[in-house]
Coordinates of C-alpha atoms and ligand atoms in Angstrom, one line a residue:
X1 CA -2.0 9.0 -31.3
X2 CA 0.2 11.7 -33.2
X3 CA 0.6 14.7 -31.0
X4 CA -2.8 14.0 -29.0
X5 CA -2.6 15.0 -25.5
X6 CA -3.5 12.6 -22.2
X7 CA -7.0 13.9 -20.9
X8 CA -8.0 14.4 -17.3
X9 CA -11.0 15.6 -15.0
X10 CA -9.8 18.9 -13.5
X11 CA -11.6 19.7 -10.2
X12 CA -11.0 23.3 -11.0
X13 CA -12.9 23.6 -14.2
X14 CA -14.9 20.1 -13.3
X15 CA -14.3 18.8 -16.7
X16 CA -12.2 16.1 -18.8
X17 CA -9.4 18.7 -20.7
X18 CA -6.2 17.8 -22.3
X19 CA -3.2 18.0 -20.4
X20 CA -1.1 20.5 -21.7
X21 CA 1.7 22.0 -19.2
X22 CA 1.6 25.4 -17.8
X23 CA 5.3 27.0 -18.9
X24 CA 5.2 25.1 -22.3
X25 CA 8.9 26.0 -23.0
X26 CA 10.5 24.4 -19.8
X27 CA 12.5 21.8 -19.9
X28 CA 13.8 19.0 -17.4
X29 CA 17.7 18.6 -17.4
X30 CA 16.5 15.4 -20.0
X31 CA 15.2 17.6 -22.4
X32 CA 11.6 16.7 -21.9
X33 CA 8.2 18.9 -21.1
X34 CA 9.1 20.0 -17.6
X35 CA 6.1 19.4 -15.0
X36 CA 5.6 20.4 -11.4
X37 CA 3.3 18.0 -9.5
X38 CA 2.5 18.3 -5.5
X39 CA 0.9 15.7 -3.8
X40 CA -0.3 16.6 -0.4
X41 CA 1.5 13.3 1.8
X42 CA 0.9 11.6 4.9
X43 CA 0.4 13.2 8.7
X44 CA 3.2 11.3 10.6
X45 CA 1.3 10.3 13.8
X46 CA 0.4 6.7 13.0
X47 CA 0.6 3.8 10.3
X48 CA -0.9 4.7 6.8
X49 CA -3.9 2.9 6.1
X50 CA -4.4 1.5 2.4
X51 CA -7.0 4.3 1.9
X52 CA -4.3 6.7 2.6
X53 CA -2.2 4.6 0.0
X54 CA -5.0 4.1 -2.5
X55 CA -4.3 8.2 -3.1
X56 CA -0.4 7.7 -2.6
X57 CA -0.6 5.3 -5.5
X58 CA -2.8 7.5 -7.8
X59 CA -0.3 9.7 -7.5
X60 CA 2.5 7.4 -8.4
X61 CA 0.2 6.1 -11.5
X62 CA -0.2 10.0 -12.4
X63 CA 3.4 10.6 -12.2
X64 CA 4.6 7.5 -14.0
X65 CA 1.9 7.7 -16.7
X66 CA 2.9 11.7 -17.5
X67 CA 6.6 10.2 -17.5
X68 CA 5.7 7.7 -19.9
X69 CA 4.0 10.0 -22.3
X70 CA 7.4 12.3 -22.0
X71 CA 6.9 14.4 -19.2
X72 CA 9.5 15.0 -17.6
X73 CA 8.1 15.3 -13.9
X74 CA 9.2 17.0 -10.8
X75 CA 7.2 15.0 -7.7
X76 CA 7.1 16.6 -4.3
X77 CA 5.2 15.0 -1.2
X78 CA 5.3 16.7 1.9
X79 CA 5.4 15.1 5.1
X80 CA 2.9 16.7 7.5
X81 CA 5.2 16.5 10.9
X82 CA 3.4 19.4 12.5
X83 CA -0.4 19.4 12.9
X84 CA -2.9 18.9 15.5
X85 CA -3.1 15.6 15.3
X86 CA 0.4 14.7 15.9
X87 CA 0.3 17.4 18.9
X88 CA -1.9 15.5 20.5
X89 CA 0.0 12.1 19.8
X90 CA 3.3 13.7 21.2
X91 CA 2.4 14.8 24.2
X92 CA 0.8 11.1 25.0
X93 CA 3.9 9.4 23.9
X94 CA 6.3 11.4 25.6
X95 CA 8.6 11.7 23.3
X96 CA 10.3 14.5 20.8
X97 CA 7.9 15.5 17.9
X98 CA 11.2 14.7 15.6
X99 CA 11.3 10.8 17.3
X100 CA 7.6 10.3 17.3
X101 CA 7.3 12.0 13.4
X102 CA 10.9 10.6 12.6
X103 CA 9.4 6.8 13.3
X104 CA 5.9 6.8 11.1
X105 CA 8.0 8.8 8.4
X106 CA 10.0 6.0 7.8
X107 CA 7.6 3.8 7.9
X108 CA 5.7 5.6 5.2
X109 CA 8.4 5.1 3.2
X110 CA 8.9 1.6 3.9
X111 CA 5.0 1.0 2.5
X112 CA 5.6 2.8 0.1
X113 CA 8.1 0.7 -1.2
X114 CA 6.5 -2.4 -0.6
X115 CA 3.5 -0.8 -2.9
X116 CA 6.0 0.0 -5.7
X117 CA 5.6 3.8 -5.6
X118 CA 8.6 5.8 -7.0
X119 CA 10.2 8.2 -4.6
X120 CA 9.0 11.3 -4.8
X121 CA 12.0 13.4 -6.2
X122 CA 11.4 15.9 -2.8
X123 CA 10.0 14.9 0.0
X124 CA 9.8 18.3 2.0
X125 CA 9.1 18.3 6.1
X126 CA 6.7 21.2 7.3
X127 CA 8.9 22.1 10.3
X128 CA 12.2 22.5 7.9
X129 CA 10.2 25.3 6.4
X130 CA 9.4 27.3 9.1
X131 CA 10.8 30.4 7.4
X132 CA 9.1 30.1 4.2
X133 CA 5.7 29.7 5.8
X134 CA 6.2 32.6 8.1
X135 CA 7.3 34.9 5.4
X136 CA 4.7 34.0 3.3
X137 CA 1.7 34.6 6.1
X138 CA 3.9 37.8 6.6
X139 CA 3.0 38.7 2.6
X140 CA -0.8 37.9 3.5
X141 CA -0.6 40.3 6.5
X142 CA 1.1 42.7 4.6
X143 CA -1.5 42.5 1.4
X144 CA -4.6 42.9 4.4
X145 CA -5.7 39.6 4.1
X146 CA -4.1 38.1 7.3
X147 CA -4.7 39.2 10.7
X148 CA -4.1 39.1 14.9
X149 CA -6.3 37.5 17.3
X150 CA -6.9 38.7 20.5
X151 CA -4.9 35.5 21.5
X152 CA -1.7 35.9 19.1
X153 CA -2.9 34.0 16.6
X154 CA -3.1 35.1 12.9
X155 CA -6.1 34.5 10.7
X156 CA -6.6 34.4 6.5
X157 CA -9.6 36.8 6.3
X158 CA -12.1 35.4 3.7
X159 CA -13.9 38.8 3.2
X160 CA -10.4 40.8 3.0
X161 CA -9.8 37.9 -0.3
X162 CA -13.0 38.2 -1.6
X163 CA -12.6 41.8 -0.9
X164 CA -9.2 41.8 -3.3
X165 CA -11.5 40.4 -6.7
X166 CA -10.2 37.4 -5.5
X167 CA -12.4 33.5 -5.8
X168 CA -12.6 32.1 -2.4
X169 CA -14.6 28.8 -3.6
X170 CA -12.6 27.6 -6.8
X171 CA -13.5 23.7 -6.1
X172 CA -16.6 23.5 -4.4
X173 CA -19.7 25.3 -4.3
X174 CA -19.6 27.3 -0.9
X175 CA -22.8 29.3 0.5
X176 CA -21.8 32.9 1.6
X177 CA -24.7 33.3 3.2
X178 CA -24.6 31.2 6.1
X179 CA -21.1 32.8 6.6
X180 CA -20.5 35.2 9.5
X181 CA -18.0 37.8 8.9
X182 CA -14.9 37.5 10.9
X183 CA -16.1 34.0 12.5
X184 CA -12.8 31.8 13.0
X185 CA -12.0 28.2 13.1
X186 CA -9.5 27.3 14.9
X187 CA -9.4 23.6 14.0
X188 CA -7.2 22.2 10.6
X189 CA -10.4 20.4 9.6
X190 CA -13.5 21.1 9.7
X191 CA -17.0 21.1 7.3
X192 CA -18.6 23.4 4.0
X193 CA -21.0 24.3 6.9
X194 CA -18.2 25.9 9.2
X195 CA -17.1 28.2 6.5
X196 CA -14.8 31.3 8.4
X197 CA -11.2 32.2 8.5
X198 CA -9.2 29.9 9.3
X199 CA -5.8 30.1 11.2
X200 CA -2.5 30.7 9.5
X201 CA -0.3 30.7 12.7
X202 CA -1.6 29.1 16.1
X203 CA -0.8 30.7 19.3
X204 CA 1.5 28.7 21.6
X205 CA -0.8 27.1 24.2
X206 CA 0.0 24.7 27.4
X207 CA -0.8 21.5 25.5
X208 CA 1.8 22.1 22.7
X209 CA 4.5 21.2 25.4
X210 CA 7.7 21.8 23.6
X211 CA 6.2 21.9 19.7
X212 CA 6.6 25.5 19.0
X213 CA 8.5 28.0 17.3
X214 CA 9.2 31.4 17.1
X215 CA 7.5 34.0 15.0
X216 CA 7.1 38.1 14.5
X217 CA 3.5 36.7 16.3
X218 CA 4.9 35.4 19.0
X219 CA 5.9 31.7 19.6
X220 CA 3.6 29.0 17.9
X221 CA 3.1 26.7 15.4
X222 CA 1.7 27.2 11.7
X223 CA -1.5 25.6 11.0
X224 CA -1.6 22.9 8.5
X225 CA -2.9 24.4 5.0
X226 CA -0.4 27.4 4.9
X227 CA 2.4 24.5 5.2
X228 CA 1.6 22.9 2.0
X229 CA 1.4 26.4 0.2
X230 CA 4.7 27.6 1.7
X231 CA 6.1 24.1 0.4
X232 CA 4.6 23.7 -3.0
X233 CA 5.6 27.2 -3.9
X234 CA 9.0 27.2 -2.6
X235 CA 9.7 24.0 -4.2
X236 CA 8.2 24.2 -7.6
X237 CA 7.6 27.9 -7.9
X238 CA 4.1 30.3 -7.7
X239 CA 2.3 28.4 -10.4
X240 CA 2.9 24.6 -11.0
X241 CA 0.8 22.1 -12.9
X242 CA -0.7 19.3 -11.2
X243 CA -1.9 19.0 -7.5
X244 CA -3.5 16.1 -5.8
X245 CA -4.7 14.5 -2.8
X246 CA -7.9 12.6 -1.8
X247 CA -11.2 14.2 -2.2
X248 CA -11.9 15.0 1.2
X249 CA -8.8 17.6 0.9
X250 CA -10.8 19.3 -2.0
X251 CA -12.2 21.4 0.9
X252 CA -11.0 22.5 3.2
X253 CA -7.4 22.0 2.5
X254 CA -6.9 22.5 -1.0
X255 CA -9.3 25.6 -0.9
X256 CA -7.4 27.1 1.8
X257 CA -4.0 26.5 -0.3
X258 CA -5.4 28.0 -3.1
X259 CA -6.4 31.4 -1.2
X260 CA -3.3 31.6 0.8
X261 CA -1.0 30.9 -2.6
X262 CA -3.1 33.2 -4.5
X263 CA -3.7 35.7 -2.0
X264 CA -0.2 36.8 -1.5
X265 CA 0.0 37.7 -5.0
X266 CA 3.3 35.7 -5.8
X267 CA 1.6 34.4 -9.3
X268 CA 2.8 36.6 -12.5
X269 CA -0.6 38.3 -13.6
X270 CA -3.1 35.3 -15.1
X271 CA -1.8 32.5 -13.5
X272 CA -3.1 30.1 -11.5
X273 CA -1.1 29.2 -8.7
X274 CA -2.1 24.9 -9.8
X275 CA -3.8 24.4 -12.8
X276 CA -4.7 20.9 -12.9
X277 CA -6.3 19.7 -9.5
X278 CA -6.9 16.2 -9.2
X279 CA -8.6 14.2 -6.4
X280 CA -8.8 10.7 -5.5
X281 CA -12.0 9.1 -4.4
X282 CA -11.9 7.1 -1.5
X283 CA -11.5 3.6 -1.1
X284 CA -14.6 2.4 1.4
X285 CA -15.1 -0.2 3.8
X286 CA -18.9 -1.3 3.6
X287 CA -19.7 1.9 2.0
X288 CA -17.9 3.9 4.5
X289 CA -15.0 5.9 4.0
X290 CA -11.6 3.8 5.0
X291 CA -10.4 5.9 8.1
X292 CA -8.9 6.0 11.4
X293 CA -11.2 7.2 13.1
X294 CA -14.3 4.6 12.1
X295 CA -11.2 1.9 13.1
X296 CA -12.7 0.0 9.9
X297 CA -9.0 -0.1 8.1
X298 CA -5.9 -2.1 7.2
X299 CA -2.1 -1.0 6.9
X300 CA -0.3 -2.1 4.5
X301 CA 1.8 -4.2 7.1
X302 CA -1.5 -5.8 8.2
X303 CA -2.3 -7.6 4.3
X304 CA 1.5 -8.4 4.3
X305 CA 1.2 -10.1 7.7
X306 CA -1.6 -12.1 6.0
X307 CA 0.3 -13.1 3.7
X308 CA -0.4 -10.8 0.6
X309 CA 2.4 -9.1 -1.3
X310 CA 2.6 -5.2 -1.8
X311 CA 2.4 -6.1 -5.9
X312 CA -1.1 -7.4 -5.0
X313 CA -2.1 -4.5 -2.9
X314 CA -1.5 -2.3 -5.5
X315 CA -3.3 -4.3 -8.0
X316 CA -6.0 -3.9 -6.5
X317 CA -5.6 -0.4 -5.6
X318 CA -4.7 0.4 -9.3
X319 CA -8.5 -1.5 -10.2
X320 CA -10.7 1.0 -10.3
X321 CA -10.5 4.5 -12.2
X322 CA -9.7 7.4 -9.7
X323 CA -12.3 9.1 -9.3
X324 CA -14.9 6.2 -8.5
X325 CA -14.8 4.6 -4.7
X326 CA -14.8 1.0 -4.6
X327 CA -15.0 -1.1 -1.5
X328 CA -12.0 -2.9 0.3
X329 CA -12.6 -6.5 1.0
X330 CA -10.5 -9.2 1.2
X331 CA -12.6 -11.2 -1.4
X332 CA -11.3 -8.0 -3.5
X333 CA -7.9 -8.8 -2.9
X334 CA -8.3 -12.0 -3.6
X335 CA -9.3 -11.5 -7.2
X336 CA -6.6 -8.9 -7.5
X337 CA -4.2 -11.8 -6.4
X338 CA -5.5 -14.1 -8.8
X339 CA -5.2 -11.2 -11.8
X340 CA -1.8 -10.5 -10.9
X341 CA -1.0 -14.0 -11.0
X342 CA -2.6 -14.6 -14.6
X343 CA -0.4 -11.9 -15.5
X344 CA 2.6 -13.7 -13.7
X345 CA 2.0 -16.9 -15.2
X346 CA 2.3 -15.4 -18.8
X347 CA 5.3 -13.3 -18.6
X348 CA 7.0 -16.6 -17.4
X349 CA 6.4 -18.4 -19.9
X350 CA 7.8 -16.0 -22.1
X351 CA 10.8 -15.5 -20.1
X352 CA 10.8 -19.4 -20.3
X353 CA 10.8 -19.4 -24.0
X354 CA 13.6 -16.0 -24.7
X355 CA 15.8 -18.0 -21.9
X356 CA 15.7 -21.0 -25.1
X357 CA 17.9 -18.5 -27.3
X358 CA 19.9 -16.4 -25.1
X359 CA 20.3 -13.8 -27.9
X360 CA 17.6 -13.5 -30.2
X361 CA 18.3 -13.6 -34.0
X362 CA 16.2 -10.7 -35.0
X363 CA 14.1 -7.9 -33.5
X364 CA 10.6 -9.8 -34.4
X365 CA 7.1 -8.5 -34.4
X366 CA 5.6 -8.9 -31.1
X367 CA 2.3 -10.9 -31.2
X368 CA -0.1 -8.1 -30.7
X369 CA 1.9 -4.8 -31.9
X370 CA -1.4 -2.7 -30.8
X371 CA -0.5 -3.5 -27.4
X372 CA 1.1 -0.1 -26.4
X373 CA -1.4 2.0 -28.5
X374 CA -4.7 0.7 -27.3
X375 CA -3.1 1.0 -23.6
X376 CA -2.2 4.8 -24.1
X377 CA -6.1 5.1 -25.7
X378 CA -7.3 3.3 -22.8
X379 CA -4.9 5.5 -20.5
X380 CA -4.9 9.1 -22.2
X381 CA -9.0 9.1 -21.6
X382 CA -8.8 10.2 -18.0
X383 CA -6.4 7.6 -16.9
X384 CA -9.2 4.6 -17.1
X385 CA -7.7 2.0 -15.8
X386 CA -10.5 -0.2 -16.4
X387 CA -9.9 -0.3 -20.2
X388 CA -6.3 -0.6 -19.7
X389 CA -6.8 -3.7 -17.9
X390 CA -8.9 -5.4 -20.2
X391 CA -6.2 -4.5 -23.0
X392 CA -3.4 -6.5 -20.9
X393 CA -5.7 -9.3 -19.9
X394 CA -6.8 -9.5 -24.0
X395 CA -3.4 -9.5 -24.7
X396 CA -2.8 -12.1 -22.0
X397 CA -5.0 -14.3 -23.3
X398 CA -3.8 -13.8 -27.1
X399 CA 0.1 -14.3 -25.6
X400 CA -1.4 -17.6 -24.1
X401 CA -3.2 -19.1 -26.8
X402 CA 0.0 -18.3 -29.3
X403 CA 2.5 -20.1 -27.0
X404 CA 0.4 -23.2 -26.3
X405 CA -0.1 -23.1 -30.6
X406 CA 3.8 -23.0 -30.4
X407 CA 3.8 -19.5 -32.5
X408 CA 5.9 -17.7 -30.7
X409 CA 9.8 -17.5 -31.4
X410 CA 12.3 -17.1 -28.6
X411 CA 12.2 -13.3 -30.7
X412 CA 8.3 -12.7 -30.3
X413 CA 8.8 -14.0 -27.1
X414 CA 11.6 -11.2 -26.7
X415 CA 9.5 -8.6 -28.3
X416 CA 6.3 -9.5 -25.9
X417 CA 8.5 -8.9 -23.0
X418 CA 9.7 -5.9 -24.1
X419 CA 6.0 -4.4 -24.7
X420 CA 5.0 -5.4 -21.5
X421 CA 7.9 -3.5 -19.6
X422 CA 6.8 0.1 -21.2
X423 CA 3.4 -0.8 -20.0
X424 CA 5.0 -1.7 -16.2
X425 CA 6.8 1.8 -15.9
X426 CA 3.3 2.4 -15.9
X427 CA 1.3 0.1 -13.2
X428 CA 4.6 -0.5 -11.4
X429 CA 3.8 -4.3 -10.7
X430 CA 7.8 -5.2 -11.6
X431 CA 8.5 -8.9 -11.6
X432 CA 7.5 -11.4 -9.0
X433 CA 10.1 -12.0 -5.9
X434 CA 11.6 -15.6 -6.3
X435 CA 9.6 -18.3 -5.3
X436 CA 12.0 -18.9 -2.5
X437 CA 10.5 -19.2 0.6
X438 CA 11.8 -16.8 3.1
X439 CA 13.3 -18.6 6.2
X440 CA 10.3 -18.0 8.4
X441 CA 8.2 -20.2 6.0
X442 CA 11.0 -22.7 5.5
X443 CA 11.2 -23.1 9.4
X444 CA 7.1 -23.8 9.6
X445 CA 7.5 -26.3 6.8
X446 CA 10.1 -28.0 9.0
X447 CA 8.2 -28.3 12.0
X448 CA 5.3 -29.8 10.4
X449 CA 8.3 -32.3 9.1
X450 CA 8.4 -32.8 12.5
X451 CA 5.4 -32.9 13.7
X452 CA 4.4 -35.6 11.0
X453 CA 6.9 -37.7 12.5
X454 CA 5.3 -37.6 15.9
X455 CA 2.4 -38.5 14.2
X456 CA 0.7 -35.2 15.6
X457 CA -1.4 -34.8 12.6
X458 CA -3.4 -32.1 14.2
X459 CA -0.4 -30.0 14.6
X460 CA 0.7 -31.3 11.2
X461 CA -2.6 -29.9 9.5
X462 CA -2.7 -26.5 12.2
X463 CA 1.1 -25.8 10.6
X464 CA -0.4 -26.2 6.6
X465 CA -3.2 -23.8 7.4
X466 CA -0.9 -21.2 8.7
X467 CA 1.3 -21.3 6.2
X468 CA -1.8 -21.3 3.7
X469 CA -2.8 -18.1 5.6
X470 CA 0.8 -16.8 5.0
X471 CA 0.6 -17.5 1.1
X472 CA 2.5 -20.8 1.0
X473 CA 1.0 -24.6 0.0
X474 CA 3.1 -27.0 1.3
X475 CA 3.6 -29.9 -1.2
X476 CA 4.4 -34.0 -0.1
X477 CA 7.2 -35.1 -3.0
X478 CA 9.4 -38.4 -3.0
X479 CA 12.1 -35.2 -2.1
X480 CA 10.2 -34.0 1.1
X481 CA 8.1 -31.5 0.9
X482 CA 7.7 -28.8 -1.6
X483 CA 6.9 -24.9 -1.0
X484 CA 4.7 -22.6 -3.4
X485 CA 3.2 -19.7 -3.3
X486 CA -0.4 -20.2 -2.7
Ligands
AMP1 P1 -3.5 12.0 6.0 O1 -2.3 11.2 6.3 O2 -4.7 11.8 6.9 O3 -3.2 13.5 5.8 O4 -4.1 11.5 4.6 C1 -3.2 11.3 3.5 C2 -4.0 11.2 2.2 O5 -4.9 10.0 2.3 C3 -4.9 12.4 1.9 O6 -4.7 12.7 0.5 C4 -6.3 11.9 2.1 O7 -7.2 12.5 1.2 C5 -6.1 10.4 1.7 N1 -7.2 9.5 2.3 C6 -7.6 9.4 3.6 N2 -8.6 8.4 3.7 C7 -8.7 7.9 2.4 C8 -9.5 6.8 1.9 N3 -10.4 6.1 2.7 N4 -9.4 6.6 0.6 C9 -8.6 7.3 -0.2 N5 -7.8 8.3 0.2 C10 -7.8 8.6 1.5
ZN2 ZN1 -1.5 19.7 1.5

């Protein structure tokens, strides 16, 4: 290893380069490499599907795997909690845009949790930085590059940043041709094929009902991409390392950030305003894209309903390298279960073993010492999880094979153990919830007591396949019956 460096794909220069930070004299408050890293995060109008979550937790495995290598990382994920979407949300529920946000935010959290991300160190709301966004669209209308539309709204003129020496197109190809000067969209998203300025500031309008605020424009509301520059930059500064978010943000979103950050001229001469981008590829759904709006998805909350733990999900979510789409199936999740479980089954036995000698005699040699080494290969070439696995699942097998030969000391065992929890600040799996059935499941098990008794088998049997489907097999012992996880 020595000093090498981690090496990632950059969407800005589209190839692998090492990772090297962009102020390489800062510091954390822990004396370590000080990184920024912005994560674009969830639009508060509904549930998060695991698609959304398959990009949360890339950028959970990003942050934990620059920590491990001694970064010392400051995460931010905004919360999107004004946007067109959630506009149109309000006004059907009826309620405030801070109840309506307020509810799916905490939710977010909640999954998050249950996935075994890390909270974010910030965790900034667009509308608590109303100020920052207007002064910073006020810097792009002073520079030229902003300007009014007949209806109040303010625009981010392409040809006025292009017209500054500036790069509008840094991480996607973009045809100027098909572009009409001065065309607008007024829309947060939309296509490569509806290239034109897009709006920094929307007009206030009847159907924003009370979401609005007031600006040197008039009243309104700001439009989504000049949010996440106004946050990023306040946050972590005019230049920052590491920004991420799912590919379909590459364009327009990220684009968009990247002329509104750079086009106010905040950067100190040379510098970027990111300069590692990284995108997650989609998790699909029968070769589609996961998404609302196809209605082909699952929450988080739904696979837990079925009886699949969070530690599962991200298993599987953490099973194929980032920038490769895989498809979602339950099937999938199944094997991820079965993995995880493999994994599990090992690390107890060990535990099993140090729990023999409470305090081991001497710091012993664990039973694969390369363990560590050949993970950070595996891991430093572009995060590839894929070879990462196979070195725990090698060294699972190994582990195995020394403990049934009865090699191991309580020490090894000790050692193993302690391998194995620098390579989980990494994939985050932690340690399996007891084996305690929660009282839900211990109150089915009961009534199938029960129903047994009445000699209603076919209640009996209808009980064991619903708590099969919840994860639980319900063993007949001399004791009564026994519960375990499936
Ligand atoms: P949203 O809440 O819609 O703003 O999306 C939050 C994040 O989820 C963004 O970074 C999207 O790029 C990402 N995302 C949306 N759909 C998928 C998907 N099917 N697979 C992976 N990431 C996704
Ligand atoms: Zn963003």
């Amino acid at each position: 290893m020595g000093d090498s460096r981690p090496q990632l794909f950059n969407t800005l220069t589209r190839r692998v380069e090492p990772f090297e930070p962009l102020f390489p004299d800062a510091r954390d408050a822990a004396g370590r490499p000080a990184i920024g890293m912005y994560c674009c995060g969830p639009t508060v109008y509904d549930f998060g599907h695991i698609g959304n979550f398959r990009t949360f937790v890339f950028a959970d495995l990003v942050r934990r795997y620059l920590e491990f290598r001694g970064f010392g990382v400051n995460h931010v994920m905004n919360i999107t909690d004004v946007e067109d979407k959630i506009i149109r949300r309000v006004r059907e529920s009826g309620k405030t845009l801070r109840e309506f946000t307020g509810h799916y935010e905490a939710e977010f959290l909640r999954d998050l949790e249950s996935l075994g991300c890390l909270r974010p160190h910030h965790l900034p709301r667009a509308t608590e930085f109303m100020p920052q966004i207007i002064a910073l669209i006020e810097k792009l209308e002073q520079r030229g590059i902003a300007y009014r539309a007949a209806d109040g709204s303010v625009y981010f003129s392409i040809e006025k940043y292009r017209g500054c020496g500036c790069r509008y197109g840094q991480l996607v190809n973009l045809n100027f041709d098909a572009m009409r000067v001065g065309e607008r969209v007024a829309n947060d998203e939309y296509d490569k094929e509806s290239l034109a300025d897009f709006a920094l500031w929307k007009a206030r309008v009847p159907d924003d009902g009370d979401v609005f605020w007031d600006s040197p424009w008039g009243q309104g509301r700001p439009g989504w991409h000049i949010e996440c520059s106004a946050m990023s930059m306040t946050i972590l500064g005019p230049s920052f390392d590491v920004h991420l978010g799912g590919e379909d943000l590459a364009f327009p979103h990220h684009e968009d950030e990247i002329a509104q950050s750079e086009g106010a001229g905040v950067q100190t001469p040379g510098r970027p305003f990111v300069k590692h981008w990284l995108h997650g590829a989609h998790l699909l759904v029968e070769g589609k894209k996961m998404s609302k709006s196809l209605g082909n998805y699952f929450t988080v909350r739904d696979l837990l309903a079925k009886g699949y733990t969070g530690r599962e999900v991200r298993t599987l979510l953490l099973s194929a390298h980032f920038r490769e789409t895989f498809n979602f199936t339950l099937a999938g999740l199944d094997g991820a279960r079965a993995q995880l479980a493999r994994i599990d089954e090992c690390l107890a036995k060990l535990r099993e073993l140090v729990a023999q000698a409470p305090s081991p005699e001497s710091v012993a040699q664990a039973p694969s010492p390369e363990l560590v080494a050949d993970f950070i290969a595996a891991m430093d070439d572009d995060l590839n999880v894929s070879k990462a696995w196979a070195v725990v699942f090698d060294w699972v097998r190994d582990t195995n094979r020394a403990l049934a030969d009865g090699q191991l000391s309580p020490a090894h065992a000790a050692a193993a153990l302690g391998e194995w929890a620098r390579l989980d600040s990494v994939f985050g799996l932690g340690t399996k919830a007891s084996d305690e059935a929660p009282a839900e499941i211990v109150a089915l098990a009961n009534d199938r007591v029960a129903a047994k008794k009445a000699k209603d088998f076919a209640r009996a049997d209808a009980i064991r396949n619903e708590l099969k489907a919840k994860g639980w097999t319900v063993e007949d012992t001399a004791k009564g019956p026994k519960l375990k996880r499936a």
